[in-house]
Coordinates of C-alpha atoms and ligand atoms in Angstrom, one line a residue:
Chain A
M1 CA -47.2 -14.7 -62.8
L2 CA -47.6 -17.7 -65.1
N3 CA -45.2 -18.1 -67.9
R4 CA -46.7 -17.2 -71.3
F5 CA -45.9 -15.9 -74.8
R6 CA -47.6 -14.2 -77.7
L7 CA -46.4 -14.7 -81.2
E8 CA -47.6 -12.8 -84.2
F9 CA -46.8 -13.4 -87.8
P10 CA -48.3 -13.0 -91.3
S11 CA -50.3 -15.8 -92.8
R12 CA -47.6 -17.3 -94.9
P13 CA -47.3 -21.0 -95.3
E14 CA -43.7 -21.1 -94.0
N15 CA -44.8 -19.7 -90.7
V16 CA -46.7 -22.9 -89.8
A17 CA -43.3 -24.4 -88.8
L18 CA -42.4 -21.2 -86.9
A19 CA -45.5 -21.6 -84.8
R20 CA -44.9 -25.3 -84.2
V21 CA -41.3 -24.7 -83.1
T22 CA -42.1 -21.8 -80.8
V23 CA -44.9 -23.7 -79.1
A24 CA -42.7 -26.7 -78.7
A25 CA -39.8 -24.7 -77.3
F26 CA -42.1 -23.1 -74.8
A27 CA -43.7 -26.4 -73.8
A28 CA -40.2 -27.9 -73.4
Q29 CA -40.1 -26.0 -70.1
L30 CA -42.5 -28.7 -68.8
D31 CA -40.2 -31.4 -69.9
P32 CA -42.9 -33.3 -72.0
T33 CA -42.4 -36.7 -73.6
V34 CA -41.6 -36.9 -77.3
E35 CA -45.2 -38.1 -77.9
E36 CA -46.7 -35.2 -76.0
L37 CA -44.6 -32.7 -77.9
N38 CA -45.5 -34.4 -81.2
D39 CA -49.2 -34.1 -80.4
L40 CA -48.8 -30.4 -79.4
K41 CA -47.0 -29.6 -82.7
G42 CA -49.6 -31.5 -84.6
A43 CA -52.4 -29.5 -83.0
V44 CA -50.7 -26.2 -83.6
S45 CA -50.0 -27.1 -87.2
E46 CA -53.7 -27.8 -87.8
A47 CA -54.9 -24.6 -86.2
V48 CA -52.4 -22.3 -87.9
A49 CA -52.9 -24.0 -91.3
N50 CA -56.6 -23.4 -90.9
A51 CA -56.1 -19.7 -90.0
I52 CA -54.0 -19.3 -93.2
V53 CA -56.0 -21.5 -95.6
H54 CA -59.5 -20.8 -94.4
G55 CA -59.3 -17.7 -92.3
Y56 CA -57.4 -15.7 -94.9
D57 CA -58.2 -17.8 -97.9
G58 CA -54.4 -18.2 -98.5
A59 CA -53.7 -14.5 -98.6
P60 CA -50.2 -14.0 -97.1
D61 CA -50.9 -10.7 -95.3
G62 CA -53.3 -11.6 -92.6
I63 CA -52.1 -11.6 -89.0
V64 CA -52.0 -14.9 -87.1
I65 CA -51.6 -14.8 -83.3
V66 CA -50.4 -17.8 -81.3
E67 CA -50.4 -17.6 -77.6
G68 CA -49.2 -20.1 -75.0
I69 CA -49.7 -20.2 -71.3
L70 CA -48.4 -22.7 -68.8
Y71 CA -50.6 -23.7 -65.9
G72 CA -48.7 -26.1 -63.7
D73 CA -48.2 -29.2 -65.9
A74 CA -50.7 -28.1 -68.5
I75 CA -50.4 -25.9 -71.5
E76 CA -53.0 -23.7 -73.1
V77 CA -52.5 -22.7 -76.8
R78 CA -54.6 -20.1 -78.6
V79 CA -54.5 -19.6 -82.3
E80 CA -56.3 -16.6 -83.6
D81 CA -57.0 -15.0 -87.0
S82 CA -59.0 -12.0 -88.0
G83 CA -60.1 -13.7 -91.2
K84 CA -63.5 -14.7 -92.6
G85 CA -64.7 -16.8 -89.7
M86 CA -67.3 -19.5 -89.7
E87 CA -71.1 -19.5 -89.7
D88 CA -71.5 -22.9 -88.1
V89 CA -68.7 -24.0 -85.8
A90 CA -70.3 -27.2 -84.8
R91 CA -70.7 -28.3 -88.4
A92 CA -67.1 -27.2 -89.2
M93 CA -65.8 -29.4 -86.4
E94 CA -67.5 -32.6 -87.7
P95 CA -65.0 -35.1 -88.9
E96 CA -64.4 -35.0 -92.7
F97 CA -66.3 -31.8 -93.1
S98 CA -64.4 -29.4 -95.3
T99 CA -65.3 -26.5 -97.5
D100 CA -62.3 -27.3 -99.6
P101 CA -62.4 -30.5 -101.7
E102 CA -58.6 -30.7 -101.7
R103 CA -58.6 -31.0 -97.9
L104 CA -59.5 -33.9 -95.6
G105 CA -61.7 -32.1 -93.1
L106 CA -59.8 -33.7 -90.3
G107 CA -58.0 -30.6 -88.9
F108 CA -60.4 -30.2 -85.9
S109 CA -60.5 -34.0 -85.4
F110 CA -56.7 -34.1 -85.2
M111 CA -56.7 -31.2 -82.7
Q112 CA -59.2 -33.0 -80.5
S113 CA -57.1 -36.2 -80.7
F114 CA -53.9 -34.4 -79.9
M115 CA -55.2 -32.2 -77.1
D116 CA -57.4 -32.7 -74.1
R117 CA -59.8 -29.8 -74.9
V118 CA -60.5 -27.7 -78.0
E119 CA -62.8 -24.7 -78.0
V120 CA -63.5 -22.7 -81.0
E121 CA -65.0 -19.2 -81.1
S122 CA -65.7 -17.7 -84.5
S123 CA -67.9 -15.1 -86.1
P124 CA -68.3 -14.4 -89.8
D125 CA -66.1 -11.6 -91.1
R126 CA -64.5 -11.1 -87.7
G127 CA -62.3 -14.2 -87.4
T128 CA -61.7 -17.3 -85.4
R129 CA -60.0 -18.2 -82.1
V130 CA -59.1 -21.8 -81.2
V131 CA -58.3 -22.5 -77.6
M132 CA -56.7 -25.8 -76.8
R133 CA -55.4 -27.3 -73.6
K134 CA -53.2 -30.3 -72.9
Q135 CA -52.2 -31.7 -69.5
F136 CA -48.8 -33.3 -69.5
A137 CA -48.1 -36.3 -67.4
P138 CA -46.4 -35.0 -64.2
R139 CA -42.6 -35.5 -64.4
H140 CA -41.5 -34.9 -60.8
Chain B
M1 CA -42.4 -52.0 -121.1
M2 CA -42.1 -48.6 -119.5
P3 CA -38.6 -47.3 -119.2
K4 CA -37.5 -46.7 -115.7
L5 CA -37.8 -43.0 -115.0
P6 CA -34.7 -41.1 -114.1
L7 CA -35.0 -39.8 -110.5
I8 CA -37.0 -36.6 -110.2
I9 CA -36.0 -34.4 -107.3
C10 CA -38.3 -31.7 -106.3
L11 CA -36.8 -28.9 -104.2
A12 CA -38.8 -27.3 -101.4
G13 CA -37.7 -23.7 -101.0
R14 CA -34.0 -23.3 -100.6
G15 CA -32.1 -26.4 -101.2
M16 CA -34.1 -29.0 -99.3
A17 CA -35.4 -31.9 -101.2
M18 CA -39.0 -32.5 -100.2
V19 CA -39.7 -35.4 -102.5
E20 CA -37.9 -37.8 -104.8
L21 CA -39.9 -39.6 -107.4
E22 CA -39.2 -42.8 -109.3
V23 CA -41.5 -44.6 -111.7
A24 CA -41.0 -48.3 -111.9
G25 CA -43.4 -50.1 -114.3
E26 CA -46.8 -49.0 -113.2
V27 CA -45.7 -47.9 -109.7
L28 CA -44.9 -44.3 -108.7
V29 CA -42.6 -44.3 -105.7
A30 CA -42.3 -41.1 -103.7
R31 CA -39.8 -40.7 -101.0
L32 CA -40.8 -37.8 -98.8
F33 CA -38.4 -35.7 -96.7
G34 CA -38.6 -33.2 -93.8
E35 CA -41.8 -31.5 -92.7
I36 CA -44.8 -32.1 -94.9
D37 CA -47.1 -29.2 -94.1
L38 CA -48.7 -26.2 -95.8
K39 CA -45.3 -24.9 -96.8
V40 CA -44.6 -27.7 -99.2
A41 CA -48.2 -28.9 -100.0
D42 CA -48.7 -27.0 -103.3
D43 CA -45.3 -28.0 -104.7
L44 CA -45.8 -31.6 -103.6
R45 CA -49.2 -31.8 -105.1
S46 CA -48.1 -30.4 -108.5
T47 CA -45.0 -32.6 -108.6
L48 CA -47.1 -35.7 -108.0
E49 CA -49.8 -34.6 -110.5
R50 CA -47.2 -34.0 -113.2
A51 CA -45.8 -37.5 -112.7
L52 CA -49.3 -39.0 -112.8
D53 CA -50.0 -37.0 -116.0
N54 CA -46.9 -38.2 -117.7
F55 CA -46.6 -41.8 -116.8
P56 CA -49.2 -44.6 -116.9
V57 CA -49.0 -45.1 -113.1
R58 CA -51.5 -47.5 -111.5
H59 CA -50.1 -47.8 -107.9
L60 CA -48.6 -45.4 -105.5
V61 CA -45.9 -46.0 -102.8
F62 CA -44.9 -43.4 -100.2
D63 CA -41.8 -43.8 -98.2
F64 CA -42.0 -41.7 -95.0
E65 CA -38.6 -42.7 -93.6
G66 CA -37.2 -39.1 -94.1
V67 CA -40.3 -37.4 -92.7
S68 CA -40.1 -35.7 -89.4
F69 CA -43.5 -34.2 -89.4
I70 CA -46.7 -34.4 -91.4
D71 CA -50.1 -32.8 -90.7
S72 CA -53.6 -33.2 -92.3
T73 CA -52.7 -30.7 -95.0
G74 CA -49.8 -33.0 -96.1
L75 CA -52.0 -36.2 -95.8
G76 CA -54.6 -34.5 -98.0
V77 CA -52.1 -34.1 -100.8
I78 CA -51.3 -37.8 -100.6
L79 CA -54.9 -39.1 -100.3
G80 CA -55.9 -36.7 -103.1
R81 CA -53.4 -38.2 -105.5
Y82 CA -54.4 -41.7 -104.5
K83 CA -58.1 -40.9 -105.3
R84 CA -57.1 -40.4 -108.9
L85 CA -56.0 -44.1 -109.0
A86 CA -58.4 -45.8 -106.6
D87 CA -61.2 -46.1 -109.1
A88 CA -59.0 -48.1 -111.5
D89 CA -58.1 -50.5 -108.7
G90 CA -54.9 -48.6 -107.8
R91 CA -53.2 -49.6 -104.7
L92 CA -51.5 -47.4 -102.1
G93 CA -48.4 -48.5 -100.3
V94 CA -46.7 -46.9 -97.3
T95 CA -43.3 -47.6 -95.7
G96 CA -40.8 -46.1 -93.3
L97 CA -43.4 -45.0 -90.7
G98 CA -41.9 -43.4 -87.6
L99 CA -44.0 -43.0 -84.4
S100 CA -45.4 -39.6 -85.2
V101 CA -46.2 -40.3 -88.9
R102 CA -47.8 -43.6 -87.9
R103 CA -50.0 -41.8 -85.4
V104 CA -51.5 -39.4 -88.0
L105 CA -51.8 -42.0 -90.7
E106 CA -53.8 -44.0 -88.2
L107 CA -55.9 -41.1 -87.1
S108 CA -56.7 -40.1 -90.7
G109 CA -57.8 -43.7 -91.6
I110 CA -55.1 -43.9 -94.3
L111 CA -53.7 -47.0 -92.6
R112 CA -57.1 -48.7 -93.3
V113 CA -56.8 -48.0 -97.0
A114 CA -53.1 -48.3 -97.5
E115 CA -50.9 -51.4 -97.4
E116 CA -47.8 -51.1 -95.2
F117 CA -44.5 -52.6 -96.3
G118 CA -41.2 -53.1 -94.6
S119 CA -39.3 -51.3 -97.4
R120 CA -39.8 -49.7 -100.8
A121 CA -38.5 -52.8 -102.4
E122 CA -41.1 -55.0 -100.8
A123 CA -43.8 -52.6 -101.9
L124 CA -42.6 -52.6 -105.4
E125 CA -42.4 -56.3 -105.5
A126 CA -46.0 -56.6 -104.2
F127 CA -47.2 -54.0 -106.7
G128 CA -45.3 -55.6 -109.6
G129 CA -43.0 -52.6 -110.1
G130 CA -39.9 -54.6 -110.9
D131 CA -36.6 -54.0 -109.2
A132 CA -36.5 -50.2 -109.1
G133 CA -35.9 -48.6 -105.7
A134 CA -34.4 -51.9 -104.5
Chain C
M1 CA -45.0 -8.1 -97.7
L2 CA -41.8 -9.2 -96.0
N3 CA -41.9 -12.1 -93.6
R4 CA -41.7 -11.1 -90.0
F5 CA -42.7 -12.1 -86.5
R6 CA -43.2 -10.5 -83.1
L7 CA -42.8 -12.5 -79.9
E8 CA -43.7 -11.2 -76.5
F9 CA -42.9 -12.9 -73.2
P10 CA -42.3 -12.1 -69.5
S11 CA -38.8 -11.5 -68.3
R12 CA -38.1 -15.0 -67.0
P13 CA -34.8 -16.6 -67.4
E14 CA -36.2 -19.7 -69.1
N15 CA -37.5 -17.5 -71.9
V16 CA -34.0 -16.7 -73.2
A17 CA -34.0 -20.1 -74.8
L18 CA -37.5 -19.5 -76.2
A19 CA -36.3 -16.3 -77.9
R20 CA -33.2 -18.1 -79.3
V21 CA -35.3 -21.0 -80.7
T22 CA -37.9 -18.8 -82.3
V23 CA -35.4 -16.5 -84.0
A24 CA -33.5 -19.6 -85.2
A25 CA -36.7 -21.2 -86.6
F26 CA -37.6 -18.0 -88.3
A27 CA -34.1 -17.5 -89.8
A28 CA -34.1 -21.1 -91.0
Q29 CA -36.3 -19.9 -93.8
L30 CA -33.1 -18.4 -95.2
D31 CA -31.3 -21.7 -95.0
P32 CA -28.4 -20.3 -93.0
T33 CA -25.2 -22.2 -92.2
V34 CA -24.8 -23.7 -88.7
E35 CA -22.3 -21.0 -87.9
E36 CA -24.6 -18.2 -89.0
L37 CA -27.4 -19.8 -86.9
N38 CA -25.1 -20.1 -83.9
D39 CA -24.1 -16.5 -84.2
L40 CA -27.7 -15.4 -84.4
K41 CA -28.7 -17.4 -81.4
G42 CA -25.7 -16.0 -79.5
A43 CA -26.7 -12.4 -80.3
V44 CA -30.3 -13.0 -79.3
S45 CA -29.3 -14.6 -76.1
E46 CA -27.1 -11.6 -75.1
A47 CA -29.8 -9.1 -75.9
V48 CA -32.6 -10.9 -74.2
A49 CA -30.5 -11.7 -71.1
N50 CA -29.7 -8.0 -70.8
A51 CA -33.3 -7.1 -71.1
I52 CA -34.1 -9.4 -68.2
V53 CA -31.0 -8.9 -66.0
H54 CA -30.4 -5.2 -66.5
G55 CA -33.6 -3.8 -68.0
Y56 CA -35.9 -5.4 -65.4
D57 CA -33.2 -6.1 -62.7
G58 CA -34.2 -9.7 -62.8
A59 CA -37.8 -9.2 -62.0
P60 CA -39.8 -11.8 -63.9
D61 CA -42.9 -9.7 -64.8
G62 CA -41.5 -7.3 -67.3
I63 CA -42.4 -7.7 -71.0
V64 CA -39.7 -8.5 -73.5
I65 CA -40.4 -8.1 -77.2
V66 CA -38.4 -9.9 -79.9
E67 CA -39.1 -9.1 -83.5
G68 CA -37.6 -10.5 -86.6
I69 CA -37.8 -9.3 -90.2
L70 CA -36.4 -11.0 -93.3
Y71 CA -35.0 -8.7 -96.0
G72 CA -33.8 -10.8 -98.9
D73 CA -30.9 -12.8 -97.4
A74 CA -30.6 -10.6 -94.3
I75 CA -32.3 -10.8 -91.0
E76 CA -33.1 -7.9 -88.7
V77 CA -33.7 -8.8 -85.0
R78 CA -35.1 -6.3 -82.5
V79 CA -35.1 -6.9 -78.8
E80 CA -37.0 -4.5 -76.7
D81 CA -37.7 -4.0 -73.0
S82 CA -39.6 -1.3 -71.1
G83 CA -37.2 -1.4 -68.2
K84 CA -34.8 1.0 -66.6
G85 CA -32.8 2.0 -69.7
M86 CA -29.3 3.4 -69.8
E87 CA -27.9 6.9 -69.3
D88 CA -24.9 6.4 -71.5
V89 CA -25.2 3.8 -74.3
A90 CA -21.8 4.4 -75.7
R91 CA -20.2 3.7 -72.4
A92 CA -22.4 0.6 -71.8
M93 CA -21.2 -0.8 -75.2
E94 CA -17.5 -0.6 -74.3
P95 CA -16.0 -4.1 -74.0
E96 CA -15.8 -5.3 -70.4
F97 CA -18.0 -2.5 -69.1
S98 CA -20.6 -3.8 -66.8
T99 CA -22.6 -2.4 -63.9
D100 CA -22.7 -5.9 -62.4
P101 CA -19.5 -7.4 -61.0
E102 CA -20.8 -10.9 -61.6
R103 CA -20.9 -10.3 -65.3
L104 CA -18.3 -10.0 -68.0
G105 CA -19.5 -6.8 -69.7
L106 CA -19.1 -8.6 -73.0
G107 CA -22.7 -8.8 -74.1
F108 CA -22.6 -6.0 -76.6
S109 CA -19.2 -7.1 -77.8
F110 CA -20.6 -10.5 -78.5
M111 CA -23.6 -9.1 -80.3
Q112 CA -21.2 -7.0 -82.5
S113 CA -19.1 -10.0 -83.3
F114 CA -22.1 -12.2 -84.1
M115 CA -24.0 -9.7 -86.2
D116 CA -23.1 -7.2 -88.9
R117 CA -24.7 -4.2 -87.3
V118 CA -25.9 -3.4 -83.8
E119 CA -27.8 -0.3 -82.8
V120 CA -29.0 0.5 -79.4
E121 CA -31.7 3.1 -78.4
S122 CA -32.3 3.6 -74.7
S123 CA -33.6 6.1 -72.3
P124 CA -33.6 6.0 -68.6
D125 CA -36.8 4.7 -67.1
R126 CA -38.3 4.1 -70.5
G127 CA -36.5 1.1 -71.7
T128 CA -34.1 -0.2 -74.3
R129 CA -34.3 -1.4 -77.9
V130 CA -31.5 -3.3 -79.6
V131 CA -31.7 -3.5 -83.4
M132 CA -29.3 -6.0 -85.0
R133 CA -28.8 -7.0 -88.6
K134 CA -27.1 -10.0 -90.2
Q135 CA -26.6 -10.7 -93.9
F136 CA -26.4 -14.4 -94.6
A137 CA -24.2 -15.7 -97.4
P138 CA -26.5 -16.2 -100.4
R139 CA -27.4 -19.8 -100.9
H140 CA -28.8 -19.9 -104.4
Chain D
M1 CA -4.9 -37.2 -49.0
M2 CA -8.3 -35.8 -50.0
P3 CA -10.8 -38.5 -50.5
K4 CA -12.3 -38.6 -54.0
L5 CA -15.6 -36.8 -53.9
P6 CA -18.7 -38.8 -54.8
L7 CA -20.2 -37.4 -57.9
I8 CA -22.4 -34.4 -57.3
I9 CA -25.1 -34.0 -59.8
C10 CA -27.0 -30.7 -60.0
L11 CA -30.3 -30.7 -61.7
A12 CA -31.4 -27.7 -63.7
G13 CA -35.1 -27.4 -63.7
R14 CA -37.0 -30.5 -64.5
G15 CA -34.8 -33.5 -64.7
M16 CA -32.0 -32.2 -66.9
A17 CA -28.5 -32.4 -65.3
M18 CA -26.7 -29.1 -66.0
V19 CA -23.4 -29.9 -64.3
E20 CA -21.7 -32.9 -62.7
L21 CA -18.9 -32.2 -60.3
E22 CA -16.0 -34.3 -59.2
V23 CA -13.1 -33.4 -56.9
A24 CA -9.9 -35.2 -57.5
G25 CA -7.1 -34.1 -55.2
E26 CA -6.9 -30.3 -55.6
V27 CA -8.8 -30.3 -58.9
L28 CA -12.5 -29.6 -59.3
V29 CA -13.8 -31.1 -62.6
A30 CA -17.1 -29.8 -63.9
R31 CA -18.9 -31.5 -66.8
L32 CA -21.4 -29.1 -68.2
F33 CA -24.5 -30.1 -70.1
G34 CA -27.1 -28.5 -72.3
E35 CA -27.6 -24.8 -72.7
I36 CA -25.6 -22.7 -70.3
D37 CA -27.5 -19.4 -70.2
L38 CA -29.4 -17.2 -67.7
K39 CA -31.8 -20.0 -66.9
V40 CA -29.1 -22.1 -65.2
A41 CA -26.6 -19.4 -64.2
D42 CA -27.6 -19.0 -60.6
D43 CA -27.8 -22.7 -59.9
L44 CA -24.5 -23.3 -61.6
R45 CA -22.8 -20.5 -59.7
S46 CA -24.0 -21.7 -56.3
T47 CA -23.2 -25.3 -57.0
L48 CA -19.7 -24.4 -58.0
E49 CA -19.3 -22.1 -55.0
R50 CA -20.5 -24.8 -52.6
A51 CA -17.9 -27.1 -54.0
L52 CA -15.1 -24.5 -53.7
D53 CA -16.2 -23.7 -50.1
N54 CA -16.1 -27.3 -49.0
F55 CA -13.0 -28.7 -50.7
P56 CA -9.5 -27.4 -50.9
V57 CA -9.6 -26.9 -54.6
R58 CA -6.7 -25.2 -56.4
H59 CA -7.5 -25.9 -60.1
L60 CA -10.6 -26.0 -62.2
V61 CA -11.4 -28.1 -65.2
F62 CA -14.5 -27.5 -67.3
D63 CA -15.6 -30.2 -69.8
F64 CA -17.9 -28.6 -72.5
E65 CA -18.5 -31.8 -74.4
G66 CA -22.2 -31.9 -73.5
V67 CA -22.7 -28.2 -74.0
S68 CA -24.9 -27.2 -77.0
F69 CA -24.9 -23.5 -76.2
I70 CA -23.2 -21.0 -73.9
D71 CA -23.5 -17.2 -73.8
S72 CA -21.6 -14.5 -71.9
T73 CA -23.9 -15.0 -68.8
G74 CA -22.7 -18.6 -68.7
L75 CA -19.0 -17.7 -69.3
G76 CA -19.3 -15.1 -66.5
V77 CA -20.2 -17.9 -64.0
I78 CA -17.1 -19.9 -65.1
L79 CA -14.7 -17.0 -65.0
G80 CA -16.1 -15.7 -61.8
R81 CA -15.3 -19.0 -60.1
Y82 CA -11.8 -19.2 -61.6
K83 CA -11.1 -15.7 -60.2
R84 CA -11.4 -17.1 -56.7
L85 CA -8.5 -19.4 -57.5
A86 CA -6.3 -17.3 -59.9
D87 CA -4.6 -15.4 -57.1
A88 CA -3.3 -18.6 -55.5
D89 CA -1.8 -19.7 -58.8
G90 CA -4.9 -21.7 -59.7
R91 CA -5.1 -23.0 -63.2
L92 CA -8.1 -23.3 -65.5
G93 CA -8.5 -26.2 -67.9
V94 CA -11.0 -26.6 -70.6
T95 CA -11.9 -29.6 -72.8
G96 CA -14.5 -30.9 -75.2
L97 CA -14.9 -27.6 -77.1
G98 CA -17.3 -27.8 -80.0
L99 CA -17.4 -25.2 -82.7
S100 CA -19.9 -22.8 -81.1
V101 CA -18.4 -23.1 -77.6
R102 CA -14.9 -22.5 -79.0
R103 CA -16.0 -19.4 -80.7
V104 CA -17.3 -17.7 -77.6
L105 CA -14.4 -18.9 -75.4
E106 CA -12.2 -17.3 -78.0
L107 CA -14.2 -14.1 -78.2
S108 CA -14.3 -13.8 -74.4
G109 CA -10.5 -14.2 -74.1
I110 CA -11.0 -17.2 -71.9
L111 CA -8.9 -19.3 -74.3
R112 CA -5.9 -16.9 -73.6
V113 CA -6.2 -17.7 -69.8
A114 CA -7.2 -21.3 -69.9
E115 CA -5.3 -24.4 -70.9
E116 CA -7.0 -26.6 -73.4
F117 CA -6.8 -30.4 -73.1
G118 CA -7.9 -33.3 -75.2
S119 CA -9.8 -34.9 -72.4
R120 CA -10.6 -34.5 -68.7
A121 CA -8.1 -37.2 -67.9
E122 CA -5.3 -35.2 -69.6
A123 CA -6.3 -32.1 -67.7
L124 CA -6.3 -33.9 -64.4
E125 CA -2.9 -35.4 -65.2
A126 CA -1.5 -32.0 -66.0
F127 CA -3.0 -30.4 -62.9
G128 CA -1.9 -33.3 -60.6
G129 CA -5.4 -34.5 -59.8
G130 CA -4.7 -38.2 -59.9
D131 CA -6.8 -40.6 -61.8
A132 CA -10.3 -39.3 -61.2
G133 CA -12.4 -38.8 -64.2
A134 CA -10.2 -41.0 -66.3
Ligands
ADP201 N1 -59.7 -20.4 -89.0 C1 -60.7 -20.7 -89.8 N2 -61.4 -19.7 -90.4 C2 -62.5 -20.0 -91.2 N3 -62.9 -21.2 -91.4 C3 -62.3 -22.2 -90.8 C4 -61.2 -22.0 -90.0 N4 -60.8 -23.2 -89.5 C5 -61.6 -24.1 -90.0 N5 -62.5 -23.5 -90.8 C6 -63.7 -24.2 -91.5 O1 -63.9 -25.5 -90.9 C7 -63.7 -26.5 -91.9 C8 -63.2 -27.8 -91.2 O2 -61.9 -27.5 -90.8 P1 -60.9 -28.8 -90.6 O3 -61.5 -29.8 -89.7 O4 -59.6 -28.2 -90.1 O5 -60.7 -29.4 -92.0 P2 -59.9 -28.8 -93.3 O6 -59.0 -27.8 -92.9 O7 -59.3 -30.0 -93.9 O8 -61.0 -28.3 -94.2 C9 -62.9 -25.9 -93.0 O9 -63.0 -26.6 -94.2 C10 -63.3 -24.5 -93.0 O10 -64.5 -24.3 -93.7
ADP202 N1 -31.5 -3.8 -71.7 C1 -30.7 -3.1 -70.9 N2 -31.3 -2.2 -70.0 C2 -30.5 -1.5 -69.1 N3 -29.2 -1.5 -69.1 C3 -28.6 -2.4 -70.0 C4 -29.3 -3.1 -70.9 N4 -28.4 -3.9 -71.6 C5 -27.2 -3.5 -71.2 N5 -27.3 -2.6 -70.2 C6 -26.1 -2.0 -69.5 O1 -25.0 -2.1 -70.3 C7 -24.0 -2.8 -69.6 C8 -23.1 -3.6 -70.5 O2 -23.9 -4.6 -71.1 P1 -23.2 -5.9 -71.7 O3 -22.1 -5.5 -72.6 O4 -24.2 -6.8 -72.2 O5 -22.5 -6.6 -70.5 P2 -23.1 -7.3 -69.2 O6 -24.5 -7.8 -69.5 O7 -22.1 -8.5 -68.9 O8 -23.0 -6.3 -68.0 C9 -24.7 -3.6 -68.5 O9 -23.8 -3.9 -67.4 C10 -25.8 -2.7 -68.2 O10 -25.4 -1.7 -67.3

């Protein structure tokens, strides 16, 4: 059986750090470099912040689910909310597209820079799932 | 002449300073600390806004030396404040960039807009902020 | 709503550290002292190691659930397995009682030293749940 | 005279040394590193057993300086190895105790059995292990 975890928490801003730390501690089993770990934390932060800010519109009582799975030297991270979802994922993923003028619209771009692959499934009123994968440089 | 502002310290949650502000002449210098993410974004934004409302600031300097993590939410707060000043030829200075902070400043394009300095003192000198923060 | 989390992972030895780090990151929201955090990590380590070693007899494919809840300045941590359970919880909790000669039988004693309260529910073949509570010194 | 054993380094998982062993005369000195919990317990146990099987060790010294965490699983591995030697008047030395390690050594009663030293060298001197590890 592959190693994996599932973490659930309410959509409170202070839990973005919880998600980052948990994913980093899990990924530490692959002995990643500091840069790889920073990238991973960055991607998790973007996805979880989006779940809270957009998915649940900042309400603190939504449930965010973060899962991690190790495949050899690669990690897959899934971030899921049951929030408002998106009509047009492709549009949302365009750099500098944001529905919030206070934000940069760079969350998905950052995830794509930090990880090797980013897939987003979303449906309006049902929620959003972001599945990201990163291959670490083999350390053997 | 603007009086030098006594240090403003803004607390993030329980006891951790997330930003220290100083106004020197027309320059607002913000030293950031810790993890700049959604948790501190609202407080950071309103602290900076209050300073911009109350002092005739033209230029902004951010010192990231104490920052261990920042994401696009945190960068949005910084860029948003700079936009208030950019139309009036305001300048944005950054200093103290560690590896991970530099990476996201680069990715976000902020490093194309901002001027990087070796220290707060250098930034202040360049922006005409006098000797504060030296 | 109180802040809380739920973490699930398979009963692999490397996940003891994952549980420690996650609980510590969650508890960090209360700004505990280093000693308080060390105690908390110690208690989590004992309970999760027990779930793996005793609950699942070292098999790596059982599911361990760790939950945390913040109540004001206190934290409650629950560690749960669906493993073999115990006949006699009171006996198991006696200092230096162990069913494994390679172990010290001090796990429950440590948990009791590290936390303010430790409650154990267990039934043979159903599993075990350890509920622990610790009040942090107010930091305001 | 026993030859001084070349350093044995035992790797825990991917690249992190969890214990370094040295035999000096009748003393086995183990420097522990990192988090000593269930993850490394089996490897640590068998590494120590192998050393005890292959060298005429009478006394044990554990250096905890590099240890950031240890739980009762880890302590069990240490005490279990010491039990092999205790009947033959073996002595147990500990050194490098940080706050959290000291706490669990105290709670477990190990500090009542073991002798604490200021350094590995002092322990070796007390146990007659010659100048190794100095
Ligand atoms: N989990 C989500 N739920 C609903 N909408 C989302 C979610 N994540 C992203 N979006 C939408 O996609 C847009 C772009 O996201 P992103 O690139 O992260 O930029 P930003 O968060 O700065 O707006 C958001 O403005 C939002 O409209
Ligand atoms: N999660 C569990 N499932 C089944 N049995 C358990 C569990 N936790 C503890 N026990 C039983 O209680 C005993 C005492 O536990 P503990 O005080 O932690 O000491 P140790 O783990 O060193 O044996 C164990 O030896 C085991 O028989």
